[in-house]
Amino acid sequence: AQSVSQHNHHVILSEAASLELGCNYSYGGTVNLFWYVQYPGQHLQLLLKYFSGDPLVKGIKGFEAEFIKSKFSFNLRKPSVQWSDTAEYFCAVLGSGNTPLVFGKGTRLSVIA
Amino acid sequence: DTAVSQTPKYLVTQMGNDKSIKCEQNLGHDTMYWYKQDSKKFLKIMFSYNNKELIINETVPNRFSPKSPDKAHLNLHINSLELGDSAVYFCASGRIRGEQYFGPGTRLTVT
């Protein structure tokens, strides 16, 4: 069964700092990869996705992620965070066939002024 | 236009009661899902329906019964509610192997 690990439980950054959130997965086959964001009290929104092609994908709000197949990783990055980026970030992996979308446990990002 | 909608947004009920949560999507997707988010924010798939057919059922107690009257709707009925059922339940829709779009969630509190 596939699994997803997000290494950081809670990250605290000052505004304008750079962000990198780690995500590793375990699955031997072809995967589709996602990052979702959940702002306080809201539903999940898709930040970006990777299906195939260029392993560096750009998403909304200045976020990007890089798929490194050899490391089974899909880390999320943003060069300069804003206070409004305070949220919970979830990495998710979809394997082949009828396997379900599996989420990591999430990383809470707190951006302080 | 709301893409994925759920009702109610909040549900407070007592142990032993039966309750339903409704979900509707207007995105034209073939596949709909129910997820449970626990108090630690962990999200786990419960059910998935594709074209009204159940395709994923993840070790969920049979007190939970999904019903899909058509491709645009996936309702969740819960019998004999227990304290441990308290959580936020999210409905989602998408295409097979594509991104999923989530509803606003239903916060269920069982007292």
mmCIF file of C-alpha atoms in Angstrom:
data_model
loop_
_atom_site.group_PDB
_atom_site.id
_atom_site.type_symbol
_atom_site.label_atom_id
_atom_site.label_comp_id
_atom_site.label_asym_id
_atom_site.label_seq_id
_atom_site.Cartn_x
_atom_site.Cartn_y
_atom_site.Cartn_z
ATOM 1 C CA ALA A 1 0.000 0.000 0.000
ATOM 2 C CA GLN A 2 1.206 3.469 -0.760
ATOM 3 C CA SER A 3 2.077 5.945 1.971
ATOM 4 C CA VAL A 4 3.055 9.587 2.135
ATOM 5 C CA SER A 5 5.400 11.212 4.637
ATOM 6 C CA GLN A 6 5.524 14.893 5.349
ATOM 7 C CA HIS A 7 8.551 15.520 7.484
ATOM 8 C CA ASN A 8 7.601 18.781 9.103
ATOM 9 C CA HIS A 9 4.625 18.909 11.404
ATOM 10 C CA HIS A 10 4.737 22.655 12.045
ATOM 11 C CA VAL A 11 6.870 25.253 10.304
ATOM 12 C CA ILE A 12 7.117 28.838 11.506
ATOM 13 C CA LEU A 13 8.563 31.430 9.156
ATOM 14 C CA SER A 14 8.861 35.177 9.010
ATOM 15 C CA GLU A 15 7.331 37.019 6.087
ATOM 16 C CA ALA A 16 9.597 37.047 3.010
ATOM 17 C CA ALA A 17 11.434 33.900 4.127
ATOM 18 C CA SER A 18 11.770 31.045 1.672
ATOM 19 C CA LEU A 19 9.748 27.896 2.149
ATOM 20 C CA GLU A 20 10.411 24.265 1.428
ATOM 21 C CA LEU A 21 8.085 21.536 2.677
ATOM 22 C CA GLY A 22 9.183 17.959 2.304
ATOM 23 C CA CYS A 23 7.093 15.127 0.919
ATOM 24 C CA ASN A 24 8.182 11.563 0.301
ATOM 25 C CA TYR A 25 6.040 8.704 -0.859
ATOM 26 C CA SER A 26 6.343 4.988 -1.101
ATOM 27 C CA TYR A 27 4.845 3.388 -4.187
ATOM 28 C CA GLY A 28 6.562 1.348 -6.837
ATOM 29 C CA GLY A 29 4.495 2.272 -9.868
ATOM 30 C CA THR A 30 3.446 5.352 -11.764
ATOM 31 C CA VAL A 31 2.095 8.094 -9.560
ATOM 32 C CA ASN A 32 0.210 11.332 -9.878
ATOM 33 C CA LEU A 33 1.242 13.849 -7.239
ATOM 34 C CA PHE A 34 -0.588 16.767 -5.662
ATOM 35 C CA TRP A 35 -0.209 19.512 -3.116
ATOM 36 C CA TYR A 36 -3.342 20.875 -1.489
ATOM 37 C CA VAL A 37 -3.716 23.814 0.880
ATOM 38 C CA GLN A 38 -6.315 24.232 3.603
ATOM 39 C CA TYR A 39 -6.702 27.758 4.966
ATOM 40 C CA PRO A 40 -8.099 27.998 8.494
ATOM 41 C CA GLY A 41 -11.724 26.879 8.561
ATOM 42 C CA GLN A 42 -11.852 26.244 4.839
ATOM 43 C CA HIS A 43 -11.860 23.320 2.439
ATOM 44 C CA LEU A 44 -8.908 21.917 0.558
ATOM 45 C CA GLN A 45 -7.781 23.725 -2.555
ATOM 46 C CA LEU A 46 -5.440 22.373 -5.184
ATOM 47 C CA LEU A 47 -2.089 24.200 -5.274
ATOM 48 C CA LEU A 48 -0.429 22.181 -8.003
ATOM 49 C CA LYS A 49 -0.199 18.750 -9.558
ATOM 50 C CA TYR A 50 2.265 16.541 -11.397
ATOM 51 C CA PHE A 51 1.181 13.865 -13.857
ATOM 52 C CA SER A 52 4.117 13.621 -16.267
ATOM 53 C CA GLY A 53 6.615 15.740 -18.206
ATOM 54 C CA ASP A 54 8.673 18.547 -16.679
ATOM 55 C CA PRO A 55 9.353 17.525 -13.073
ATOM 56 C CA LEU A 56 9.294 21.151 -11.949
ATOM 57 C CA VAL A 57 5.681 22.226 -11.765
ATOM 58 C CA LYS A 58 4.322 25.647 -11.014
ATOM 59 C CA GLY A 59 1.095 26.186 -9.176
ATOM 60 C CA ILE A 60 -1.031 29.014 -7.931
ATOM 61 C CA LYS A 61 0.085 31.812 -5.595
ATOM 62 C CA GLY A 62 3.767 31.478 -6.501
ATOM 63 C CA PHE A 63 4.172 27.894 -5.310
ATOM 64 C CA GLU A 64 6.182 25.286 -7.179
ATOM 65 C CA ALA A 65 7.151 21.675 -6.575
ATOM 66 C CA GLU A 66 9.821 19.392 -7.914
ATOM 67 C CA PHE A 67 9.314 15.692 -8.560
ATOM 68 C CA ILE A 68 12.514 13.708 -8.012
ATOM 69 C CA LYS A 69 11.700 10.167 -9.034
ATOM 70 C CA SER A 70 14.909 8.646 -7.658
ATOM 71 C CA LYS A 71 14.168 10.084 -4.236
ATOM 72 C CA PHE A 72 10.413 9.430 -4.326
ATOM 73 C CA SER A 73 10.011 13.076 -3.363
ATOM 74 C CA PHE A 74 7.746 15.950 -4.319
ATOM 75 C CA ASN A 75 8.825 18.942 -2.238
ATOM 76 C CA LEU A 76 6.871 22.176 -2.217
ATOM 77 C CA ARG A 77 8.670 25.518 -2.454
ATOM 78 C CA LYS A 78 7.955 29.217 -2.420
ATOM 79 C CA PRO A 79 10.706 31.845 -2.599
ATOM 80 C CA SER A 80 9.030 34.396 -0.356
ATOM 81 C CA VAL A 81 6.100 33.601 1.932
ATOM 82 C CA GLN A 82 3.391 36.013 2.975
ATOM 83 C CA TRP A 83 1.254 36.156 6.096
ATOM 84 C CA SER A 84 -1.674 34.969 3.968
ATOM 85 C CA ASP A 85 0.151 31.684 3.291
ATOM 86 C CA THR A 86 -0.576 30.600 6.865
ATOM 87 C CA ALA A 87 -2.415 27.312 6.354
ATOM 88 C CA GLU A 88 -2.167 23.534 6.460
ATOM 89 C CA TYR A 89 -0.408 21.963 3.467
ATOM 90 C CA PHE A 90 -1.077 18.422 2.333
ATOM 91 C CA CYS A 91 0.901 16.304 -0.071
ATOM 92 C CA ALA A 92 -1.099 13.535 -1.790
ATOM 93 C CA VAL A 93 -0.238 10.620 -4.029
ATOM 94 C CA LEU A 94 -2.412 8.712 -6.453
ATOM 95 C CA GLY A 95 -1.183 5.340 -7.612
ATOM 96 C CA SER A 96 -2.363 3.371 -10.602
ATOM 97 C CA GLY A 97 -5.673 1.609 -11.084
ATOM 98 C CA ASN A 98 -8.413 2.161 -8.534
ATOM 99 C CA THR A 99 -6.050 3.012 -5.688
ATOM 100 C CA PRO A 100 -7.290 5.853 -3.535
ATOM 101 C CA LEU A 101 -5.694 9.256 -3.169
ATOM 102 C CA VAL A 102 -3.455 9.004 -0.101
ATOM 103 C CA PHE A 103 -2.668 12.114 1.896
ATOM 104 C CA GLY A 104 0.269 12.908 4.117
ATOM 105 C CA LYS A 105 -0.472 14.047 7.655
ATOM 106 C CA GLY A 106 -0.077 17.675 6.676
ATOM 107 C CA THR A 107 2.319 20.467 7.590
ATOM 108 C CA ARG A 108 1.037 23.492 9.396
ATOM 109 C CA LEU A 109 2.698 26.676 8.170
ATOM 110 C CA SER A 110 2.576 29.758 10.363
ATOM 111 C CA VAL A 111 3.906 32.968 8.833
ATOM 112 C CA ILE A 112 4.634 35.752 11.271
ATOM 113 C CA ALA A 113 5.157 39.423 10.560
ATOM 114 C CA ASP B 1 -21.158 29.002 -8.803
ATOM 115 C CA THR B 2 -20.326 26.486 -6.101
ATOM 116 C CA ALA B 3 -18.525 23.548 -7.672
ATOM 117 C CA VAL B 4 -18.915 21.027 -4.839
ATOM 118 C CA SER B 5 -21.489 21.780 -2.179
ATOM 119 C CA GLN B 6 -22.347 19.971 1.047
ATOM 120 C CA THR B 7 -25.181 20.306 3.495
ATOM 121 C CA PRO B 8 -25.301 20.828 6.355
ATOM 122 C CA LYS B 9 -22.132 22.732 7.226
ATOM 123 C CA TYR B 10 -22.475 21.904 10.906
ATOM 124 C CA LEU B 11 -24.215 18.937 12.478
ATOM 125 C CA VAL B 12 -24.526 18.432 16.221
ATOM 126 C CA THR B 13 -26.312 15.312 17.367
ATOM 127 C CA GLN B 14 -26.457 12.766 20.145
ATOM 128 C CA MET B 15 -25.014 9.293 20.259
ATOM 129 C CA GLY B 16 -27.252 6.674 18.726
ATOM 130 C CA ASN B 17 -28.944 9.010 16.254
ATOM 131 C CA ASP B 18 -28.977 8.549 12.477
ATOM 132 C CA LYS B 19 -27.934 11.444 10.259
ATOM 133 C CA SER B 20 -27.248 12.193 6.598
ATOM 134 C CA ILE B 21 -24.917 14.554 4.793
ATOM 135 C CA LYS B 22 -25.650 15.568 1.221
ATOM 136 C CA CYS B 23 -23.168 16.389 -1.509
ATOM 137 C CA GLU B 24 -23.651 17.757 -4.986
ATOM 138 C CA GLN B 25 -21.179 18.684 -7.708
ATOM 139 C CA ASN B 26 -21.804 20.697 -10.864
ATOM 140 C CA LEU B 27 -18.446 20.030 -12.501
ATOM 141 C CA GLY B 28 -19.622 17.147 -14.674
ATOM 142 C CA HIS B 29 -17.209 14.718 -13.022
ATOM 143 C CA ASP B 30 -17.804 10.984 -13.088
ATOM 144 C CA THR B 31 -16.255 10.233 -9.725
ATOM 145 C CA MET B 32 -17.168 11.396 -6.243
ATOM 146 C CA TYR B 33 -15.568 10.739 -2.882
ATOM 147 C CA TRP B 34 -16.100 10.984 0.856
ATOM 148 C CA TYR B 35 -13.193 11.763 3.169
ATOM 149 C CA LYS B 36 -12.974 11.989 6.946
ATOM 150 C CA GLN B 37 -10.655 14.549 8.555
ATOM 151 C CA ASP B 38 -9.943 13.839 12.198
ATOM 152 C CA SER B 39 -9.048 16.257 14.976
ATOM 153 C CA LYS B 40 -5.370 16.055 13.980
ATOM 154 C CA LYS B 41 -6.249 17.126 10.433
ATOM 155 C CA PHE B 42 -5.473 13.688 8.999
ATOM 156 C CA LEU B 43 -7.490 13.055 5.830
ATOM 157 C CA LYS B 44 -8.550 9.567 4.892
ATOM 158 C CA ILE B 45 -10.665 8.291 2.023
ATOM 159 C CA MET B 46 -13.875 6.554 3.019
ATOM 160 C CA PHE B 47 -15.689 5.855 -0.244
ATOM 161 C CA SER B 48 -15.437 6.509 -3.934
ATOM 162 C CA TYR B 49 -18.159 6.229 -6.558
ATOM 163 C CA ASN B 50 -17.644 6.249 -10.299
ATOM 164 C CA ASN B 51 -20.753 6.625 -12.450
ATOM 165 C CA LYS B 52 -22.897 5.699 -9.451
ATOM 166 C CA GLU B 53 -20.900 2.524 -8.825
ATOM 167 C CA LEU B 54 -18.934 1.976 -5.614
ATOM 168 C CA ILE B 55 -15.257 1.516 -6.466
ATOM 169 C CA ILE B 56 -13.478 2.229 -3.181
ATOM 170 C CA ASN B 57 -14.660 1.257 0.278
ATOM 171 C CA GLU B 58 -11.904 1.708 2.816
ATOM 172 C CA THR B 59 -12.510 -0.298 5.988
ATOM 173 C CA VAL B 60 -15.321 1.933 7.105
ATOM 174 C CA PRO B 61 -17.856 0.579 9.636
ATOM 175 C CA ASN B 62 -21.038 -0.523 7.919
ATOM 176 C CA ARG B 63 -22.924 2.093 9.946
ATOM 177 C CA PHE B 64 -21.744 4.401 7.147
ATOM 178 C CA SER B 65 -23.644 3.955 3.904
ATOM 179 C CA PRO B 66 -23.039 6.087 0.840
ATOM 180 C CA LYS B 67 -25.755 6.522 -1.742
ATOM 181 C CA SER B 68 -25.358 7.941 -5.220
ATOM 182 C CA PRO B 69 -28.718 8.643 -6.881
ATOM 183 C CA ASP B 70 -26.939 10.093 -9.923
ATOM 184 C CA LYS B 71 -23.464 11.147 -11.021
ATOM 185 C CA ALA B 72 -23.836 14.606 -9.517
ATOM 186 C CA HIS B 73 -24.810 13.490 -6.019
ATOM 187 C CA LEU B 74 -23.189 11.375 -3.336
ATOM 188 C CA ASN B 75 -24.863 11.328 0.047
ATOM 189 C CA LEU B 76 -23.542 9.827 3.249
ATOM 190 C CA HIS B 77 -25.860 8.252 5.778
ATOM 191 C CA ILE B 78 -24.584 7.349 9.227
ATOM 192 C CA ASN B 79 -26.514 5.064 11.573
ATOM 193 C CA SER B 80 -26.145 4.789 15.329
ATOM 194 C CA LEU B 81 -23.683 7.640 15.655
ATOM 195 C CA GLU B 82 -20.781 7.211 18.076
ATOM 196 C CA LEU B 83 -18.519 9.730 19.785
ATOM 197 C CA GLY B 84 -15.632 8.649 17.558
ATOM 198 C CA ASP B 85 -17.553 9.711 14.475
ATOM 199 C CA SER B 86 -16.996 13.348 15.400
ATOM 200 C CA ALA B 87 -14.891 14.801 12.596
ATOM 201 C CA VAL B 88 -15.074 16.962 9.504
ATOM 202 C CA TYR B 89 -16.416 15.093 6.487
ATOM 203 C CA PHE B 90 -15.412 16.299 3.046
ATOM 204 C CA CYS B 91 -17.016 15.393 -0.214
ATOM 205 C CA ALA B 92 -14.935 15.668 -3.381
ATOM 206 C CA SER B 93 -15.321 15.086 -7.092
ATOM 207 C CA GLY B 94 -12.922 14.555 -9.956
ATOM 208 C CA ARG B 95 -12.007 12.446 -12.939
ATOM 209 C CA ILE B 96 -10.390 9.055 -12.418
ATOM 210 C CA ARG B 97 -6.665 9.642 -11.716
ATOM 211 C CA GLY B 98 -7.109 13.397 -11.903
ATOM 212 C CA GLU B 99 -7.177 16.159 -9.334
ATOM 213 C CA GLN B 100 -10.068 16.254 -6.905
ATOM 214 C CA TYR B 101 -12.176 19.247 -5.962
ATOM 215 C CA PHE B 102 -13.350 19.411 -2.394
ATOM 216 C CA GLY B 103 -16.531 20.669 -0.823
ATOM 217 C CA PRO B 104 -16.600 23.020 2.174
ATOM 218 C CA GLY B 105 -16.882 20.181 4.686
ATOM 219 C CA THR B 106 -19.439 19.162 7.284
ATOM 220 C CA ARG B 107 -18.335 19.398 10.891
ATOM 221 C CA LEU B 108 -20.069 16.581 12.750
ATOM 222 C CA THR B 109 -20.121 16.697 16.534
ATOM 223 C CA VAL B 110 -21.549 13.735 18.405
ATOM 224 C CA THR B 111 -22.363 14.345 22.067
#
